[in-house]
PDB file of C-alpha atoms in Angstrom:
ATOM      1  CA  MET O 111      -6.595  -8.868 -43.122  1.00  0.00           C
ATOM      2  CA  CYS O 112      -6.994  -9.885 -39.454  1.00  0.00           C
ATOM      3  CA  ASP O 113      -3.706  -9.224 -37.654  1.00  0.00           C
ATOM      4  CA  PRO O 114      -4.277  -8.547 -33.921  1.00  0.00           C
ATOM      5  CA  GLU O 115      -1.677  -6.637 -31.898  1.00  0.00           C
ATOM      6  CA  ARG O 116      -0.915  -7.448 -28.282  1.00  0.00           C
ATOM      7  CA  LEU O 117      -1.658  -3.845 -27.239  1.00  0.00           C
ATOM      8  CA  ASN O 118      -5.098  -3.987 -28.826  1.00  0.00           C
ATOM      9  CA  LEU O 119      -6.588  -7.410 -28.122  1.00  0.00           C
ATOM     10  CA  LYS O 120     -10.351  -7.215 -27.886  1.00  0.00           C
ATOM     11  CA  TYR O 121     -13.406  -9.434 -28.034  1.00  0.00           C
ATOM     12  CA  PRO O 122     -15.926  -8.961 -29.543  1.00  0.00           C
ATOM     13  CA  ILE O 123     -14.054  -6.959 -32.150  1.00  0.00           C
ATOM     14  CA  THR O 124     -17.063  -5.191 -33.715  1.00  0.00           C
ATOM     15  CA  ASP O 125     -17.941  -1.572 -32.965  1.00  0.00           C
ATOM     16  CA  GLU O 126     -21.607  -2.543 -32.720  1.00  0.00           C
ATOM     17  CA  TYR O 127     -20.885  -4.371 -29.456  1.00  0.00           C
ATOM     18  CA  ASP O 128     -19.371  -1.205 -27.948  1.00  0.00           C
ATOM     19  CA  LYS O 129     -22.459   0.809 -28.831  1.00  0.00           C
ATOM     20  CA  GLU O 130     -24.803  -1.797 -27.366  1.00  0.00           C
ATOM     21  CA  GLN O 131     -22.895  -2.847 -24.251  1.00  0.00           C
ATOM     22  CA  GLY O 132     -21.223   0.391 -23.210  1.00  0.00           C
ATOM     23  CA  TYR O 133     -18.854  -0.932 -20.532  1.00  0.00           C
ATOM     24  CA  VAL O 134     -16.055  -3.494 -20.734  1.00  0.00           C
ATOM     25  CA  ILE O 135     -13.337  -4.849 -18.455  1.00  0.00           C
ATOM     26  CA  GLY O 136      -9.703  -4.313 -19.371  1.00  0.00           C
ATOM     27  CA  PHE O 137      -6.414  -5.953 -18.387  1.00  0.00           C
ATOM     28  CA  SER O 138      -2.951  -4.468 -18.963  1.00  0.00           C
ATOM     29  CA  ALA O 139       0.411  -6.076 -18.161  1.00  0.00           C
ATOM     30  CA  ALA O 140       3.826  -4.432 -17.714  1.00  0.00           C
ATOM     31  CA  PRO O 141       7.245  -5.910 -16.890  1.00  0.00           C
ATOM     32  CA  TYR O 142       8.073  -6.525 -13.230  1.00  0.00           C
ATOM     33  CA  SER O 143      10.056  -3.766 -11.537  1.00  0.00           C
ATOM     34  CA  VAL O 144      11.548  -3.110  -8.108  1.00  0.00           C
ATOM     35  CA  ARG O 145      10.960   0.647  -8.464  1.00  0.00           C
ATOM     36  CA  ALA O 146       7.926   1.886  -6.558  1.00  0.00           C
ATOM     37  CA  ASN O 147       6.939   4.288  -9.326  1.00  0.00           C
ATOM     38  CA  GLU O 148       6.756   1.374 -11.794  1.00  0.00           C
ATOM     39  CA  ARG O 149       4.621  -0.841  -9.546  1.00  0.00           C
ATOM     40  CA  THR O 150       1.536   1.353  -9.744  1.00  0.00           C
ATOM     41  CA  ARG O 151      -1.674   1.257 -11.750  1.00  0.00           C
ATOM     42  CA  ALA O 152      -0.853   4.624 -13.287  1.00  0.00           C
ATOM     43  CA  SER O 153       2.506   3.358 -14.530  1.00  0.00           C
ATOM     44  CA  ILE O 154       0.942   0.256 -16.071  1.00  0.00           C
ATOM     45  CA  LEU O 155      -2.068   1.935 -17.659  1.00  0.00           C
ATOM     46  CA  SER O 156      -0.692   5.284 -18.755  1.00  0.00           C
ATOM     47  CA  GLY O 157       3.070   5.157 -18.255  1.00  0.00           C
ATOM     48  CA  GLY O 158       3.868   3.511 -21.586  1.00  0.00           C
ATOM     49  CA  ARG O 159       5.169   0.317 -19.962  1.00  0.00           C
ATOM     50  CA  ALA O 160       2.310  -2.042 -20.863  1.00  0.00           C
ATOM     51  CA  PHE O 161       3.076  -4.665 -23.497  1.00  0.00           C
ATOM     52  CA  VAL O 162      -0.330  -6.398 -23.363  1.00  0.00           C
ATOM     53  CA  ASN O 163      -3.796  -4.848 -23.253  1.00  0.00           C
ATOM     54  CA  ILE O 164      -6.869  -7.099 -23.365  1.00  0.00           C
ATOM     55  CA  ILE O 165     -10.458  -5.838 -23.430  1.00  0.00           C
ATOM     56  CA  MET O 166     -13.255  -8.303 -22.653  1.00  0.00           C
ATOM     57  CA  PRO O 167     -16.982  -8.263 -21.882  1.00  0.00           C
ATOM     58  CA  ILE O 168     -17.812  -7.800 -18.201  1.00  0.00           C
ATOM     59  CA  PRO O 169     -18.373 -11.361 -16.873  1.00  0.00           C
ATOM     60  CA  GLY O 170     -21.782 -12.457 -15.681  1.00  0.00           C
ATOM     61  CA  GLU O 171     -20.511 -12.915 -12.107  1.00  0.00           C
ATOM     62  CA  LEU O 172     -18.420 -10.379 -10.176  1.00  0.00           C
ATOM     63  CA  VAL O 173     -17.738 -11.295  -6.545  1.00  0.00           C
ATOM     64  CA  VAL O 174     -15.118  -9.202  -4.733  1.00  0.00           C
ATOM     65  CA  GLN O 175     -14.262 -10.453  -1.250  1.00  0.00           C
ATOM     66  CA  THR O 176     -12.100  -8.390   1.100  1.00  0.00           C
ATOM     67  CA  ALA O 177     -10.764 -10.645   3.880  1.00  0.00           C
ATOM     68  CA  HIS O 178      -8.174  -9.264   6.293  1.00  0.00           C
ATOM     69  CA  ALA O 179      -6.062 -11.648   8.396  1.00  0.00           C
ATOM     70  CA  TYR O 180      -6.354 -11.381  12.187  1.00  0.00           C
ATOM     71  CA  SER O 181      -5.031 -13.349  15.137  1.00  0.00           C
ATOM     72  CA  GLU O 182      -6.174 -13.402  18.734  1.00  0.00           C
ATOM     73  CA  GLU O 183      -3.584 -12.111  21.180  1.00  0.00           C
ATOM     74  CA  ALA O 184      -3.446 -11.094  24.837  1.00  0.00           C
ATOM     75  CA  ASN O 185      -3.311  -7.323  24.799  1.00  0.00           C
ATOM     76  CA  PRO O 186      -4.934  -5.624  27.825  1.00  0.00           C
ATOM     77  CA  VAL O 187      -5.991  -2.104  27.010  1.00  0.00           C
ATOM     78  CA  GLY O 188      -3.597   0.409  28.562  1.00  0.00           C
ATOM     79  CA  PRO O 189      -1.399   3.389  27.736  1.00  0.00           C
ATOM     80  CA  MET O 190       1.844   3.000  25.863  1.00  0.00           C
ATOM     81  CA  LEU O 191       5.189   3.481  27.587  1.00  0.00           C
ATOM     82  CA  THR O 192       5.722   6.925  26.146  1.00  0.00           C
ATOM     83  CA  ALA O 193       5.704  10.517  27.339  1.00  0.00           C
ATOM     84  CA  ALA O 194       2.217  10.859  25.881  1.00  0.00           C
ATOM     85  CA  GLY O 195       1.153   7.760  27.769  1.00  0.00           C
ATOM     86  CA  ALA O 196       2.490   9.190  31.004  1.00  0.00           C
ATOM     87  CA  LEU O 197       0.630  12.473  30.472  1.00  0.00           C
ATOM     88  CA  ASN O 198      -2.615  10.680  29.637  1.00  0.00           C
ATOM     89  CA  SER O 199      -2.238   8.495  32.732  1.00  0.00           C
ATOM     90  CA  GLY O 200      -1.697  11.319  35.171  1.00  0.00           C
ATOM     91  CA  GLY O 201       2.020  10.811  35.704  1.00  0.00           C
ATOM     92  CA  ASP O 202       4.691   8.106  35.708  1.00  0.00           C
ATOM     93  CA  ILE O 203       3.399   6.298  38.801  1.00  0.00           C
ATOM     94  CA  ASN O 204      -0.094   5.953  37.423  1.00  0.00           C
ATOM     95  CA  LEU O 205       1.352   4.915  34.081  1.00  0.00           C
ATOM     96  CA  LEU O 206       3.298   2.040  35.648  1.00  0.00           C
ATOM     97  CA  ARG O 207       0.265   1.018  37.654  1.00  0.00           C
ATOM     98  CA  ARG O 208      -1.973   0.932  34.590  1.00  0.00           C
ATOM     99  CA  VAL O 209       0.585  -0.822  32.385  1.00  0.00           C
ATOM    100  CA  PHE O 210       1.917  -3.458  34.776  1.00  0.00           C
ATOM    101  CA  VAL O 211      -0.064  -3.686  38.013  1.00  0.00           C
ATOM    102  CA  ASP O 212      -3.645  -3.506  36.728  1.00  0.00           C
ATOM    103  CA  PRO O 213      -3.184  -6.126  33.951  1.00  0.00           C
ATOM    104  CA  MET O 214      -1.448  -8.438  36.448  1.00  0.00           C
ATOM    105  CA  LEU O 215      -4.273  -8.095  38.971  1.00  0.00           C
ATOM    106  CA  THR O 216      -6.792  -8.672  36.189  1.00  0.00           C
ATOM    107  CA  TYR O 217      -4.940 -11.825  35.146  1.00  0.00           C
ATOM    108  CA  PHE O 218      -4.856 -13.245  38.693  1.00  0.00           C
ATOM    109  CA  SER O 219      -8.495 -12.298  39.107  1.00  0.00           C
ATOM    110  CA  ASN O 220      -9.362 -14.193  35.956  1.00  0.00           C
ATOM    111  CA  ILE O 221      -7.609 -17.402  36.924  1.00  0.00           C
ATOM    112  CA  SER O 222      -8.890 -17.368  40.515  1.00  0.00           C
ATOM    113  CA  SER O 223     -12.515 -16.333  39.936  1.00  0.00           C
ATOM    114  CA  THR O 224     -15.290 -18.889  39.994  1.00  0.00           C
ATOM    115  CA  THR O 225     -17.701 -19.098  37.107  1.00  0.00           C
ATOM    116  CA  SER O 226     -20.292 -17.201  39.124  1.00  0.00           C
ATOM    117  CA  GLN O 227     -17.906 -14.353  39.983  1.00  0.00           C
ATOM    118  CA  GLN O 228     -15.775 -14.279  36.868  1.00  0.00           C
ATOM    119  CA  MET O 229     -15.125 -10.790  35.514  1.00  0.00           C
ATOM    120  CA  TYR O 230     -13.419 -11.219  32.126  1.00  0.00           C
ATOM    121  CA  SER O 231     -12.371 -14.676  31.061  1.00  0.00           C
ATOM    122  CA  ASN O 232     -10.909 -13.434  27.790  1.00  0.00           C
ATOM    123  CA  ILE O 233      -8.662 -10.379  27.824  1.00  0.00           C
ATOM    124  CA  THR O 234      -7.461 -10.877  24.265  1.00  0.00           C
ATOM    125  CA  GLU O 235      -8.214  -8.796  21.204  1.00  0.00           C
ATOM    126  CA  LEU O 236      -7.973  -9.381  17.470  1.00  0.00           C
ATOM    127  CA  SER O 237      -4.676  -8.123  16.129  1.00  0.00           C
ATOM    128  CA  LEU O 238      -4.324  -7.319  12.422  1.00  0.00           C
ATOM    129  CA  LYS O 239      -1.711  -9.587  10.857  1.00  0.00           C
ATOM    130  CA  SER O 240      -2.126  -8.720   7.186  1.00  0.00           C
ATOM    131  CA  GLU O 241      -4.268  -6.456   5.091  1.00  0.00           C
ATOM    132  CA  ALA O 242      -6.437  -8.165   2.511  1.00  0.00           C
ATOM    133  CA  ARG O 243      -4.778  -9.451  -0.640  1.00  0.00           C
ATOM    134  CA  ARG O 244      -7.833  -9.952  -2.823  1.00  0.00           C
ATOM    135  CA  GLU O 245      -8.336 -12.496  -5.590  1.00  0.00           C
ATOM    136  CA  TYR O 246     -10.333 -11.888  -8.751  1.00  0.00           C
ATOM    137  CA  GLU O 247     -11.620 -14.751 -10.889  1.00  0.00           C
ATOM    138  CA  PHE O 248     -13.240 -14.254 -14.287  1.00  0.00           C
ATOM    139  CA  GLY O 249     -14.541 -16.603 -16.944  1.00  0.00           C
ATOM    140  CA  TRP O 250     -15.860 -16.266 -20.487  1.00  0.00           C
ATOM    141  CA  LEU O 251     -17.355 -18.603 -23.073  1.00  0.00           C
ATOM    142  CA  LEU O 252     -16.280 -17.187 -26.441  1.00  0.00           C
ATOM    143  CA  ILE O 253     -17.915 -18.329 -29.681  1.00  0.00           C
ATOM    144  CA  PRO O 254     -16.434 -16.791 -32.844  1.00  0.00           C
ATOM    145  CA  LYS O 255     -18.728 -15.545 -35.574  1.00  0.00           C
ATOM    146  CA  ASN O 256     -16.035 -15.466 -38.250  1.00  0.00           C
ATOM    147  CA  GLN O 257     -12.391 -16.298 -38.823  1.00  0.00           C
ATOM    148  CA  CYS O 258     -11.161 -12.979 -37.463  1.00  0.00           C
ATOM    149  CA  ASP O 259     -13.073 -13.563 -34.208  1.00  0.00           C
ATOM    150  CA  ALA O 260     -11.436 -16.984 -33.923  1.00  0.00           C
ATOM    151  CA  ILE O 261      -7.959 -15.497 -34.402  1.00  0.00           C
ATOM    152  CA  TYR O 262      -8.561 -12.840 -31.727  1.00  0.00           C
ATOM    153  CA  ILE O 263      -9.845 -15.436 -29.264  1.00  0.00           C
ATOM    154  CA  GLN O 264      -6.747 -17.555 -29.818  1.00  0.00           C
ATOM    155  CA  GLU O 265      -4.470 -14.544 -29.351  1.00  0.00           C
ATOM    156  CA  ILE O 266      -6.266 -13.513 -26.151  1.00  0.00           C
ATOM    157  CA  ALA O 267      -5.878 -17.013 -24.677  1.00  0.00           C
ATOM    158  CA  ASN O 268      -2.191 -17.056 -25.621  1.00  0.00           C
ATOM    159  CA  ALA O 269      -1.598 -13.555 -24.243  1.00  0.00           C
ATOM    160  CA  PHE O 270      -3.081 -14.426 -20.845  1.00  0.00           C
ATOM    161  CA  ARG O 271      -1.113 -17.662 -20.656  1.00  0.00           C
ATOM    162  CA  GLU O 272       2.227 -16.197 -21.776  1.00  0.00           C
ATOM    163  CA  ALA O 273       1.992 -13.138 -19.496  1.00  0.00           C
ATOM    164  CA  SER O 274       1.511 -15.363 -16.453  1.00  0.00           C
ATOM    165  CA  TYR O 275       5.047 -16.786 -16.751  1.00  0.00           C
ATOM    166  CA  PRO O 276       8.349 -15.385 -15.495  1.00  0.00           C
ATOM    167  CA  VAL O 277      10.806 -14.168 -18.111  1.00  0.00           C
ATOM    168  CA  TYR O 278      14.343 -15.410 -18.705  1.00  0.00           C
ATOM    169  CA  ALA O 279      17.020 -12.847 -17.841  1.00  0.00           C
ATOM    170  CA  ASP O 280      20.319 -12.222 -19.635  1.00  0.00           C
ATOM    171  CA  LEU O 281      22.241 -14.176 -17.014  1.00  0.00           C
ATOM    172  CA  PRO O 282      22.121 -17.980 -17.293  1.00  0.00           C
ATOM    173  CA  GLU O 283      19.641 -19.723 -14.999  1.00  0.00           C
ATOM    174  CA  ARG O 284      18.121 -16.429 -13.886  1.00  0.00           C
ATOM    175  CA  ILE O 285      14.596 -15.211 -14.466  1.00  0.00           C
ATOM    176  CA  TYR O 286      12.622 -12.032 -13.920  1.00  0.00           C
ATOM    177  CA  PRO O 287       9.376 -12.385 -11.935  1.00  0.00           C
ATOM    178  CA  PRO O 288       6.117 -12.473 -13.915  1.00  0.00           C
ATOM    179  CA  PRO O 289       4.583  -9.237 -15.185  1.00  0.00           C
ATOM    180  CA  ILE O 290       2.423  -6.973 -13.033  1.00  0.00           C
ATOM    181  CA  TRP O 291      -1.146  -6.338 -14.166  1.00  0.00           C
ATOM    182  CA  ALA O 292      -3.673  -3.547 -13.794  1.00  0.00           C
ATOM    183  CA  MET O 293      -7.400  -4.108 -14.155  1.00  0.00           C
ATOM    184  CA  TYR O 294     -10.077  -1.537 -14.951  1.00  0.00           C
ATOM    185  CA  ILE O 295     -13.625  -0.911 -16.088  1.00  0.00           C
ATOM    186  CA  SER O 296     -13.803   1.138 -19.248  1.00  0.00           C
ATOM    187  CA  GLY O 297     -16.564   3.166 -20.835  1.00  0.00           C
ATOM    188  CA  THR O 298     -16.658   4.937 -24.168  1.00  0.00           C
ATOM    189  CA  ASP O 299     -14.049   7.432 -22.928  1.00  0.00           C
ATOM    190  CA  GLY O 300     -11.526   4.852 -21.698  1.00  0.00           C
ATOM    191  CA  PRO O 301     -10.641   3.545 -18.217  1.00  0.00           C
ATOM    192  CA  ASP O 302     -12.768   5.103 -15.485  1.00  0.00           C
ATOM    193  CA  ASP O 303     -11.514   5.109 -11.870  1.00  0.00           C
ATOM    194  CA  SER O 304     -14.982   5.629 -10.391  1.00  0.00           C
ATOM    195  CA  LEU O 305     -16.507   2.798 -12.409  1.00  0.00           C
ATOM    196  CA  THR O 306     -13.593   0.540 -11.517  1.00  0.00           C
ATOM    197  CA  ARG O 307     -14.062   1.344  -7.856  1.00  0.00           C
ATOM    198  CA  ASN O 308     -17.819   0.721  -7.953  1.00  0.00           C
ATOM    199  CA  TRP O 309     -17.574  -2.556  -9.911  1.00  0.00           C
ATOM    200  CA  LEU O 310     -14.281  -4.030  -8.693  1.00  0.00           C
ATOM    201  CA  GLY O 311     -13.441  -2.215  -5.452  1.00  0.00           C
ATOM    202  CA  ASP O 312     -10.182  -0.446  -6.386  1.00  0.00           C
ATOM    203  CA  PRO O 313      -8.139  -3.459  -7.553  1.00  0.00           C
ATOM    204  CA  MET O 314      -4.485  -2.752  -6.803  1.00  0.00           C
ATOM    205  CA  PRO O 315      -1.683  -4.003  -9.111  1.00  0.00           C
ATOM    206  CA  LEU O 316      -2.003  -7.762  -9.542  1.00  0.00           C
ATOM    207  CA  VAL O 317      -0.279 -10.907 -10.721  1.00  0.00           C
ATOM    208  CA  LEU O 318      -1.942 -13.519 -12.903  1.00  0.00           C
ATOM    209  CA  THR O 319      -1.884 -16.706 -10.829  1.00  0.00           C
ATOM    210  CA  SER O 320      -3.973 -19.052 -12.967  1.00  0.00           C
ATOM    211  CA  VAL O 321      -5.110 -19.404 -16.591  1.00  0.00           C
ATOM    212  CA  SER O 322      -7.448 -22.119 -17.865  1.00  0.00           C
ATOM    213  CA  VAL O 323      -8.329 -22.589 -21.547  1.00  0.00           C
ATOM    214  CA  ASN O 324     -10.878 -25.188 -22.659  1.00  0.00           C
ATOM    215  CA  LYS O 325     -11.263 -25.715 -26.406  1.00  0.00           C
ATOM    216  CA  VAL O 326     -14.156 -28.184 -26.019  1.00  0.00           C
ATOM    217  CA  PRO O 327     -16.429 -26.425 -23.518  1.00  0.00           C
ATOM    218  CA  LEU O 328     -19.895 -27.252 -24.875  1.00  0.00           C
ATOM    219  CA  ASP O 329     -20.378 -30.578 -23.052  1.00  0.00           C
ATOM    220  CA  SER O 330     -19.636 -32.481 -26.213  1.00  0.00           C
ATOM    221  CA  LYS O 331     -17.456 -35.547 -26.320  1.00  0.00           C
ATOM    222  CA  ARG O 332     -16.734 -34.850 -29.958  1.00  0.00           C
ATOM    223  CA  VAL O 333     -14.183 -32.205 -30.856  1.00  0.00           C
ATOM    224  CA  THR O 334     -15.663 -29.612 -33.221  1.00  0.00           C
ATOM    225  CA  TYR O 335     -13.684 -27.090 -35.236  1.00  0.00           C
ATOM    226  CA  PHE O 336     -13.805 -24.985 -38.364  1.00  0.00           C
ATOM    227  CA  THR O 337     -12.099 -25.889 -41.609  1.00  0.00           C
ATOM    228  CA  ASP O 338      -9.086 -23.745 -40.661  1.00  0.00           C
ATOM    229  CA  GLY O 339      -8.610 -25.718 -37.433  1.00  0.00           C
ATOM    230  CA  GLN O 340      -9.999 -23.092 -35.034  1.00  0.00           C
ATOM    231  CA  PRO O 341     -12.304 -24.483 -32.319  1.00  0.00           C
ATOM    232  CA  VAL O 342     -16.029 -23.722 -32.477  1.00  0.00           C
ATOM    233  CA  ALA O 343     -15.951 -22.377 -28.898  1.00  0.00           C
ATOM    234  CA  THR O 344     -13.314 -21.511 -26.301  1.00  0.00           C
ATOM    235  CA  ALA O 345     -13.745 -21.100 -22.546  1.00  0.00           C
ATOM    236  CA  ILE O 346     -11.160 -18.919 -20.799  1.00  0.00           C
ATOM    237  CA  SER O 347     -10.837 -18.582 -17.018  1.00  0.00           C
ATOM    238  CA  VAL O 348      -8.282 -16.379 -15.275  1.00  0.00           C
ATOM    239  CA  MET O 349      -7.450 -15.687 -11.640  1.00  0.00           C
ATOM    240  CA  PHE O 350      -5.620 -12.592 -10.461  1.00  0.00           C
ATOM    241  CA  LYS O 351      -4.253 -11.843  -6.995  1.00  0.00           C
ATOM    242  CA  GLU O 352      -3.177  -8.472  -5.665  1.00  0.00           C
ATOM    243  CA  PHE O 353       0.586  -8.087  -5.824  1.00  0.00           C
ATOM    244  CA  GLU O 354       0.977  -6.050  -2.625  1.00  0.00           C
ATOM    245  CA  THR O 355      -1.225  -5.282   0.341  1.00  0.00           C
ATOM    246  CA  GLY O 356      -2.454  -1.754   0.894  1.00  0.00           C
ATOM    247  CA  ALA O 357      -4.696   0.568   2.845  1.00  0.00           C
ATOM    248  CA  ILE O 358      -7.220   3.354   2.383  1.00  0.00           C
ATOM    249  CA  ASN O 359      -5.809   6.768   1.549  1.00  0.00           C
ATOM    250  CA  PRO O 360      -7.777   9.057   3.914  1.00  0.00           C
ATOM    251  CA  ASP O 361      -7.529  11.966   1.475  1.00  0.00           C
ATOM    252  CA  THR O 362      -8.967  10.184  -1.581  1.00  0.00           C
ATOM    253  CA  ARG O 363     -10.784   7.228   0.107  1.00  0.00           C
ATOM    254  CA  PHE O 364      -9.308   4.990  -2.582  1.00  0.00           C
ATOM    255  CA  VAL O 365      -7.356   1.822  -1.767  1.00  0.00           C
ATOM    256  CA  GLN O 366      -3.651   2.209  -2.545  1.00  0.00           C
ATOM    257  CA  SER O 367      -0.874  -0.370  -2.513  1.00  0.00           C
ATOM    258  CA  LYS O 368       2.317   0.274  -0.567  1.00  0.00           C
ATOM    259  CA  SER O 369       4.186   1.263  -3.724  1.00  0.00           C
ATOM    260  CA  GLU O 370       1.405   3.596  -4.809  1.00  0.00           C
ATOM    261  CA  TYR O 371       1.326   5.307  -1.416  1.00  0.00           C
ATOM    262  CA  LEU O 372       5.112   5.732  -1.420  1.00  0.00           C
ATOM    263  CA  ARG O 373       4.799   7.232  -4.869  1.00  0.00           C
ATOM    264  CA  THR O 374       2.662  10.079  -3.481  1.00  0.00           C
ATOM    265  CA  PHE O 375       5.651  11.248  -1.421  1.00  0.00           C
ATOM    266  CA  ASN O 376       8.185  10.808  -4.228  1.00  0.00           C
ATOM    267  CA  PRO O 377       6.450  11.928  -7.429  1.00  0.00           C
TER     268      PRO O 377
END
C-alpha cells in the first residue's frame, strides 16, 4: 500500500534512482520560533522539530546570487573620535585637525577647484546597508510511472503549498508566522555540509515565499489524466528566501545567520 508520510516525502521513490544518481536536494520545515536556538539549520535538520521533509532530484539549473545592499555616502577617511584614534593621530590636536579641519578643507577645495585643477570630485564611499538575503528558485517536471509515484507527487505539491502558509494560533484572529525551512544536499550518508556549501553556498534558514503547481505542463490544451484522476505530469516550482541576514564565521568560513551566530555563544 502506498501511504506517504510527511517526514519521508521523496521522488523518485525507487532505490534504483538513489544508486544511479547519488546526490539529492532536501527540504525540511519546522515551526516558527522566536528562540535563537530554534531558528538554526541544526535545530531544523537534527533537533527533532521538523514536521516536513522532502527529498527531490537536484534541478537542472542552480544559480546562487549573493547581492549585498550598498548606498553611497559622504564619509571622508579619518580616525574615529576615540582614545585609539587620538593615539593613532599623534595626539588630540592632530586628531581634531584630521577629523574636522582636513575634511572641511577638502570639501571647499572640491567645490572651488576648476575641472583642470580638481583633486577629488567624489569623496563618498559605498556603505553596507544590508547583508545579502539570497533567493533560491527550483523547478521540476515530475512524470509518475505508477500510481504510487502519482500519490507521492501530489503529496509533495501539497506539502510545499501548505508549509508556505502561516498557522492559526489558539487566540482568535491571531496567527503564527510561516514555518522556517532548511535546505541541504544529501549523499548516501545523509545531509552533507560540504556538499551543501559547494552546491548551494551555505543556505541559511529560509522561508518559502512562492509555490507554483501546474497539472497540465506538457504544452497540451487537452487535460490528460489517469483513470484514478491523477494528472499525467506535474510541474512544481518553489522559491525560498533566507529568513535572516548573516555573515562569515572567521573560524569556520561558513555563512551563519544572526541566530546561528548567537547560538555559538549560548549553546
